[in-house]
């Protein structure tokens, strides 16, 4: 299992469905190897960390090592 965290502003659910550019870049090679990587996400937890900006911190658990 591996863990990845990323920030989402105002829309954690949308960010979960559409990975941020930084997250896409980080997993670019993995996504080439497994085009369905994003479908392998097992669990995502998002927590509001800043009420003023609506920023969420999301933790993604995948089946990749």
PDB file of N, CA and C in Angstrom:
ATOM      1  N   UNK A   1       0.840  -1.180   0.000  1.00  0.00           N
ATOM      2  CA  UNK A   1       0.000   0.000   0.000  1.00  0.00           C
ATOM      3  C   UNK A   1       0.886   1.245   0.000  1.00  0.00           C
ATOM      4  N   UNK A   2       0.390   2.315  -0.579  1.00  0.00           N
ATOM      5  CA  UNK A   2       1.110   3.575  -0.514  1.00  0.00           C
ATOM      6  C   UNK A   2       0.129   4.688  -0.193  1.00  0.00           C
ATOM      7  N   UNK A   3       0.670   5.748   0.354  1.00  0.00           N
ATOM      8  CA  UNK A   3      -0.154   6.881   0.742  1.00  0.00           C
ATOM      9  C   UNK A   3       0.312   8.115  -0.011  1.00  0.00           C
ATOM     10  N   UNK A   4      -0.629   8.928  -0.430  1.00  0.00           N
ATOM     11  CA  UNK A   4      -0.323  10.186  -1.082  1.00  0.00           C
ATOM     12  C   UNK A   4      -1.249  11.238  -0.517  1.00  0.00           C
ATOM     13  N   UNK A   5      -0.711  12.380  -0.183  1.00  0.00           N
ATOM     14  CA  UNK A   5      -1.569  13.462   0.294  1.00  0.00           C
ATOM     15  C   UNK A   5      -1.523  14.601  -0.715  1.00  0.00           C
ATOM     16  N   UNK A   6      -2.605  15.349  -0.802  1.00  0.00           N
ATOM     17  CA  UNK A   6      -2.629  16.502  -1.677  1.00  0.00           C
ATOM     18  C   UNK A   6      -3.650  17.499  -1.166  1.00  0.00           C
ATOM     19  N   UNK A   7      -3.458  18.747  -1.543  1.00  0.00           N
ATOM     20  CA  UNK A   7      -4.368  19.809  -1.134  1.00  0.00           C
ATOM     21  C   UNK A   7      -5.432  20.019  -2.194  1.00  0.00           C
ATOM     22  N   UNK A   8      -6.627  20.325  -1.745  1.00  0.00           N
ATOM     23  CA  UNK A   8      -7.729  20.637  -2.640  1.00  0.00           C
ATOM     24  C   UNK A   8      -8.389  21.906  -2.127  1.00  0.00           C
ATOM     25  N   UNK A   9      -8.653  22.837  -3.007  1.00  0.00           N
ATOM     26  CA  UNK A   9      -9.319  24.066  -2.598  1.00  0.00           C
ATOM     27  C   UNK A   9     -10.793  23.989  -2.983  1.00  0.00           C
ATOM     28  N   UNK A  10     -11.651  24.085  -1.984  1.00  0.00           N
ATOM     29  CA  UNK A  10     -13.102  24.226  -2.139  1.00  0.00           C
ATOM     30  C   UNK A  10     -13.867  23.017  -2.659  1.00  0.00           C
ATOM     31  N   UNK A  11     -13.208  22.043  -3.242  1.00  0.00           N
ATOM     32  CA  UNK A  11     -13.959  20.939  -3.823  1.00  0.00           C
ATOM     33  C   UNK A  11     -13.202  19.622  -3.673  1.00  0.00           C
ATOM     34  N   UNK A  12     -13.191  19.041  -2.477  1.00  0.00           N
ATOM     35  CA  UNK A  12     -12.437  17.804  -2.294  1.00  0.00           C
ATOM     36  C   UNK A  12     -12.942  16.659  -3.161  1.00  0.00           C
ATOM     37  N   UNK A  13     -14.252  16.577  -3.356  1.00  0.00           N
ATOM     38  CA  UNK A  13     -14.794  15.468  -4.141  1.00  0.00           C
ATOM     39  C   UNK A  13     -14.371  15.572  -5.597  1.00  0.00           C
ATOM     40  N   UNK A  14     -14.387  16.785  -6.133  1.00  0.00           N
ATOM     41  CA  UNK A  14     -13.941  16.976  -7.508  1.00  0.00           C
ATOM     42  C   UNK A  14     -12.466  16.667  -7.659  1.00  0.00           C
ATOM     43  N   UNK A  15     -11.696  17.038  -6.630  1.00  0.00           N
ATOM     44  CA  UNK A  15     -10.255  16.777  -6.678  1.00  0.00           C
ATOM     45  C   UNK A  15      -9.980  15.286  -6.636  1.00  0.00           C
ATOM     46  N   UNK A  16     -10.800  14.572  -5.902  1.00  0.00           N
ATOM     47  CA  UNK A  16     -10.622  13.123  -5.816  1.00  0.00           C
ATOM     48  C   UNK A  16     -10.891  12.488  -7.178  1.00  0.00           C
ATOM     49  N   UNK A  17     -11.917  12.955  -7.862  1.00  0.00           N
ATOM     50  CA  UNK A  17     -12.251  12.389  -9.167  1.00  0.00           C
ATOM     51  C   UNK A  17     -11.260  12.832 -10.242  1.00  0.00           C
ATOM     52  N   UNK A  18     -10.729  14.045 -10.107  1.00  0.00           N
ATOM     53  CA  UNK A  18      -9.777  14.568 -11.072  1.00  0.00           C
ATOM     54  C   UNK A  18      -8.510  14.952 -10.336  1.00  0.00           C
ATOM     55  N   UNK A  19      -7.469  14.147 -10.360  1.00  0.00           N
ATOM     56  CA  UNK A  19      -6.243  14.443  -9.623  1.00  0.00           C
ATOM     57  C   UNK A  19      -5.634  15.778 -10.038  1.00  0.00           C
ATOM     58  N   UNK A  20      -5.035  16.463  -9.090  1.00  0.00           N
ATOM     59  CA  UNK A  20      -4.395  17.739  -9.372  1.00  0.00           C
ATOM     60  C   UNK A  20      -3.215  17.525 -10.323  1.00  0.00           C
ATOM     61  N   UNK A  21      -2.781  18.594 -11.013  1.00  0.00           N
ATOM     62  CA  UNK A  21      -1.626  18.462 -11.915  1.00  0.00           C
ATOM     63  C   UNK A  21      -0.385  17.916 -11.207  1.00  0.00           C
ATOM     64  N   UNK A  22      -0.160  18.328  -9.958  1.00  0.00           N
ATOM     65  CA  UNK A  22       1.003  17.827  -9.227  1.00  0.00           C
ATOM     66  C   UNK A  22       0.879  16.335  -8.975  1.00  0.00           C
ATOM     67  N   UNK A  23      -0.316  15.899  -8.637  1.00  0.00           N
ATOM     68  CA  UNK A  23      -0.524  14.471  -8.396  1.00  0.00           C
ATOM     69  C   UNK A  23      -0.378  13.696  -9.694  1.00  0.00           C
ATOM     70  N   UNK A  24      -0.901  14.249 -10.784  1.00  0.00           N
ATOM     71  CA  UNK A  24      -0.750  13.595 -12.087  1.00  0.00           C
ATOM     72  C   UNK A  24       0.720  13.458 -12.461  1.00  0.00           C
ATOM     73  N   UNK A  25       1.491  14.540 -12.230  1.00  0.00           N
ATOM     74  CA  UNK A  25       2.913  14.509 -12.573  1.00  0.00           C
ATOM     75  C   UNK A  25       3.645  13.461 -11.739  1.00  0.00           C
ATOM     76  N   UNK A  26       3.317  13.395 -10.461  1.00  0.00           N
ATOM     77  CA  UNK A  26       3.986  12.460  -9.563  1.00  0.00           C
ATOM     78  C   UNK A  26       3.779  11.015 -10.019  1.00  0.00           C
ATOM     79  N   UNK A  27       2.604  10.726 -10.532  1.00  0.00           N
ATOM     80  CA  UNK A  27       2.287   9.352 -10.917  1.00  0.00           C
ATOM     81  C   UNK A  27       2.279   9.153 -12.431  1.00  0.00           C
ATOM     82  N   UNK A  28       2.935  10.055 -13.151  1.00  0.00           N
ATOM     83  CA  UNK A  28       2.924   9.983 -14.612  1.00  0.00           C
ATOM     84  C   UNK A  28       3.430   8.634 -15.122  1.00  0.00           C
ATOM     85  N   UNK A  29       4.593   8.208 -14.629  1.00  0.00           N
ATOM     86  CA  UNK A  29       5.158   6.937 -15.089  1.00  0.00           C
ATOM     87  C   UNK A  29       4.284   5.763 -14.689  1.00  0.00           C
ATOM     88  N   UNK A  30       3.751   5.811 -13.478  1.00  0.00           N
ATOM     89  CA  UNK A  30       2.882   4.739 -13.008  1.00  0.00           C
ATOM     90  C   UNK A  30       1.620   4.671 -13.855  1.00  0.00           C
ATOM     91  N   UNK A  31       1.086   5.834 -14.213  1.00  0.00           N
ATOM     92  CA  UNK A  31      -0.125   5.858 -15.023  1.00  0.00           C
ATOM     93  C   UNK A  31       0.149   5.327 -16.428  1.00  0.00           C
ATOM     94  N   UNK A  32       1.355   5.540 -16.925  1.00  0.00           N
ATOM     95  CA  UNK A  32       1.697   4.972 -18.236  1.00  0.00           C
ATOM     96  C   UNK A  32       1.710   3.451 -18.152  1.00  0.00           C
ATOM     97  N   UNK A  33       2.239   2.944 -17.058  1.00  0.00           N
ATOM     98  CA  UNK A  33       2.316   1.498 -16.881  1.00  0.00           C
ATOM     99  C   UNK A  33       0.942   0.896 -16.626  1.00  0.00           C
ATOM    100  N   UNK A  34       0.135   1.622 -15.877  1.00  0.00           N
ATOM    101  CA  UNK A  34      -1.209   1.131 -15.543  1.00  0.00           C
ATOM    102  C   UNK A  34      -2.199   2.261 -15.768  1.00  0.00           C
ATOM    103  N   UNK A  35      -2.823   2.268 -16.918  1.00  0.00           N
ATOM    104  CA  UNK A  35      -3.709   3.375 -17.271  1.00  0.00           C
ATOM    105  C   UNK A  35      -4.907   3.488 -16.341  1.00  0.00           C
ATOM    106  N   UNK A  36      -5.194   2.436 -15.611  1.00  0.00           N
ATOM    107  CA  UNK A  36      -6.345   2.478 -14.709  1.00  0.00           C
ATOM    108  C   UNK A  36      -5.923   2.745 -13.269  1.00  0.00           C
ATOM    109  N   UNK A  37      -4.719   3.342 -13.102  1.00  0.00           N
ATOM    110  CA  UNK A  37      -4.226   3.584 -11.738  1.00  0.00           C
ATOM    111  C   UNK A  37      -5.258   4.292 -10.883  1.00  0.00           C
ATOM    112  N   UNK A  38      -5.873   5.343 -11.421  1.00  0.00           N
ATOM    113  CA  UNK A  38      -6.773   6.143 -10.583  1.00  0.00           C
ATOM    114  C   UNK A  38      -7.983   5.331 -10.141  1.00  0.00           C
ATOM    115  N   UNK A  39      -8.330   4.317 -10.898  1.00  0.00           N
ATOM    116  CA  UNK A  39      -9.441   3.454 -10.503  1.00  0.00           C
ATOM    117  C   UNK A  39      -9.030   2.508  -9.383  1.00  0.00           C
ATOM    118  N   UNK A  40      -7.722   2.409  -9.117  1.00  0.00           N
ATOM    119  CA  UNK A  40      -7.234   1.515  -8.072  1.00  0.00           C
ATOM    120  C   UNK A  40      -7.205   2.182  -6.700  1.00  0.00           C
ATOM    121  N   UNK A  41      -7.624   3.435  -6.637  1.00  0.00           N
ATOM    122  CA  UNK A  41      -7.644   4.125  -5.347  1.00  0.00           C
ATOM    123  C   UNK A  41      -8.663   3.437  -4.449  1.00  0.00           C
ATOM    124  N   UNK A  42      -8.208   2.994  -3.297  1.00  0.00           N
ATOM    125  CA  UNK A  42      -9.079   2.265  -2.381  1.00  0.00           C
ATOM    126  C   UNK A  42      -9.823   3.183  -1.427  1.00  0.00           C
ATOM    127  N   UNK A  43      -9.179   4.244  -1.006  1.00  0.00           N
ATOM    128  CA  UNK A  43      -9.746   5.057   0.062  1.00  0.00           C
ATOM    129  C   UNK A  43      -9.220   6.474  -0.044  1.00  0.00           C
ATOM    130  N   UNK A  44     -10.096   7.432   0.132  1.00  0.00           N
ATOM    131  CA  UNK A  44      -9.680   8.824   0.161  1.00  0.00           C
ATOM    132  C   UNK A  44     -10.360   9.493   1.335  1.00  0.00           C
ATOM    133  N   UNK A  45      -9.591  10.180   2.130  1.00  0.00           N
ATOM    134  CA  UNK A  45     -10.132  10.926   3.255  1.00  0.00           C
ATOM    135  C   UNK A  45      -9.740  12.381   3.085  1.00  0.00           C
ATOM    136  N   UNK A  46     -10.701  13.276   3.158  1.00  0.00           N
ATOM    137  CA  UNK A  46     -10.423  14.699   3.046  1.00  0.00           C
ATOM    138  C   UNK A  46     -10.888  15.403   4.314  1.00  0.00           C
ATOM    139  N   UNK A  47     -10.049  16.274   4.828  1.00  0.00           N
ATOM    140  CA  UNK A  47     -10.393  17.037   6.029  1.00  0.00           C
ATOM    141  C   UNK A  47     -10.214  18.520   5.752  1.00  0.00           C
ATOM    142  N   UNK A  48     -11.186  19.302   6.197  1.00  0.00           N
ATOM    143  CA  UNK A  48     -11.101  20.753   6.059  1.00  0.00           C
ATOM    144  C   UNK A  48      -9.997  21.254   6.979  1.00  0.00           C
ATOM    145  N   UNK A  49      -9.016  21.974   6.427  1.00  0.00           N
ATOM    146  CA  UNK A  49      -7.916  22.469   7.257  1.00  0.00           C
ATOM    147  C   UNK A  49      -7.907  23.986   7.374  1.00  0.00           C
ATOM    148  N   UNK A  50      -8.686  24.665   6.552  1.00  0.00           N
ATOM    149  CA  UNK A  50      -8.717  26.127   6.617  1.00  0.00           C
ATOM    150  C   UNK A  50     -10.103  26.613   6.212  1.00  0.00           C
ATOM    151  N   UNK A  51     -10.889  27.044   7.206  1.00  0.00           N
ATOM    152  CA  UNK A  51     -12.246  27.516   6.924  1.00  0.00           C
ATOM    153  C   UNK A  51     -12.258  28.740   6.022  1.00  0.00           C
ATOM    154  N   UNK A  52     -11.245  29.599   6.159  1.00  0.00           N
ATOM    155  CA  UNK A  52     -11.220  30.852   5.414  1.00  0.00           C
ATOM    156  C   UNK A  52     -11.092  30.617   3.913  1.00  0.00           C
ATOM    157  N   UNK A  53     -10.210  29.716   3.519  1.00  0.00           N
ATOM    158  CA  UNK A  53      -9.996  29.461   2.090  1.00  0.00           C
ATOM    159  C   UNK A  53     -10.750  28.236   1.588  1.00  0.00           C
ATOM    160  N   UNK A  54     -11.274  27.439   2.503  1.00  0.00           N
ATOM    161  CA  UNK A  54     -11.956  26.217   2.096  1.00  0.00           C
ATOM    162  C   UNK A  54     -10.985  25.151   1.627  1.00  0.00           C
ATOM    163  N   UNK A  55      -9.768  25.164   2.164  1.00  0.00           N
ATOM    164  CA  UNK A  55      -8.753  24.188   1.750  1.00  0.00           C
ATOM    165  C   UNK A  55      -8.953  22.869   2.485  1.00  0.00           C
ATOM    166  N   UNK A  56      -8.843  21.795   1.749  1.00  0.00           N
ATOM    167  CA  UNK A  56      -8.932  20.452   2.309  1.00  0.00           C
ATOM    168  C   UNK A  56      -7.597  19.752   2.118  1.00  0.00           C
ATOM    169  N   UNK A  57      -7.231  18.917   3.074  1.00  0.00           N
ATOM    170  CA  UNK A  57      -6.076  18.038   2.905  1.00  0.00           C
ATOM    171  C   UNK A  57      -6.629  16.640   2.681  1.00  0.00           C
ATOM    172  N   UNK A  58      -6.242  16.030   1.579  1.00  0.00           N
ATOM    173  CA  UNK A  58      -6.769  14.711   1.229  1.00  0.00           C
ATOM    174  C   UNK A  58      -5.660  13.668   1.302  1.00  0.00           C
ATOM    175  N   UNK A  59      -5.989  12.518   1.830  1.00  0.00           N
ATOM    176  CA  UNK A  59      -5.059  11.390   1.907  1.00  0.00           C
ATOM    177  C   UNK A  59      -5.617  10.277   1.036  1.00  0.00           C
ATOM    178  N   UNK A  60      -4.800   9.801   0.128  1.00  0.00           N
ATOM    179  CA  UNK A  60      -5.229   8.764  -0.804  1.00  0.00           C
ATOM    180  C   UNK A  60      -4.483   7.472  -0.493  1.00  0.00           C
ATOM    181  N   UNK A  61      -5.207   6.387  -0.342  1.00  0.00           N
ATOM    182  CA  UNK A  61      -4.614   5.070  -0.123  1.00  0.00           C
ATOM    183  C   UNK A  61      -4.792   4.260  -1.402  1.00  0.00           C
ATOM    184  N   UNK A  62      -3.685   3.763  -1.934  1.00  0.00           N
ATOM    185  CA  UNK A  62      -3.768   2.980  -3.166  1.00  0.00           C
ATOM    186  C   UNK A  62      -3.207   1.588  -2.934  1.00  0.00           C
ATOM    187  N   UNK A  63      -3.374   0.742  -3.909  1.00  0.00           N
ATOM    188  CA  UNK A  63      -2.865  -0.615  -3.813  1.00  0.00           C
ATOM    189  C   UNK A  63      -1.444  -0.749  -4.325  1.00  0.00           C
ATOM    190  N   UNK A  64      -0.805   0.367  -4.671  1.00  0.00           N
ATOM    191  CA  UNK A  64       0.560   0.331  -5.195  1.00  0.00           C
ATOM    192  C   UNK A  64       1.561   0.379  -4.058  1.00  0.00           C
ATOM    193  N   UNK A  65       2.718  -0.251  -4.252  1.00  0.00           N
ATOM    194  CA  UNK A  65       3.784  -0.207  -3.244  1.00  0.00           C
ATOM    195  C   UNK A  65       4.687   0.984  -3.488  1.00  0.00           C
TER     196      UNK A  65
END
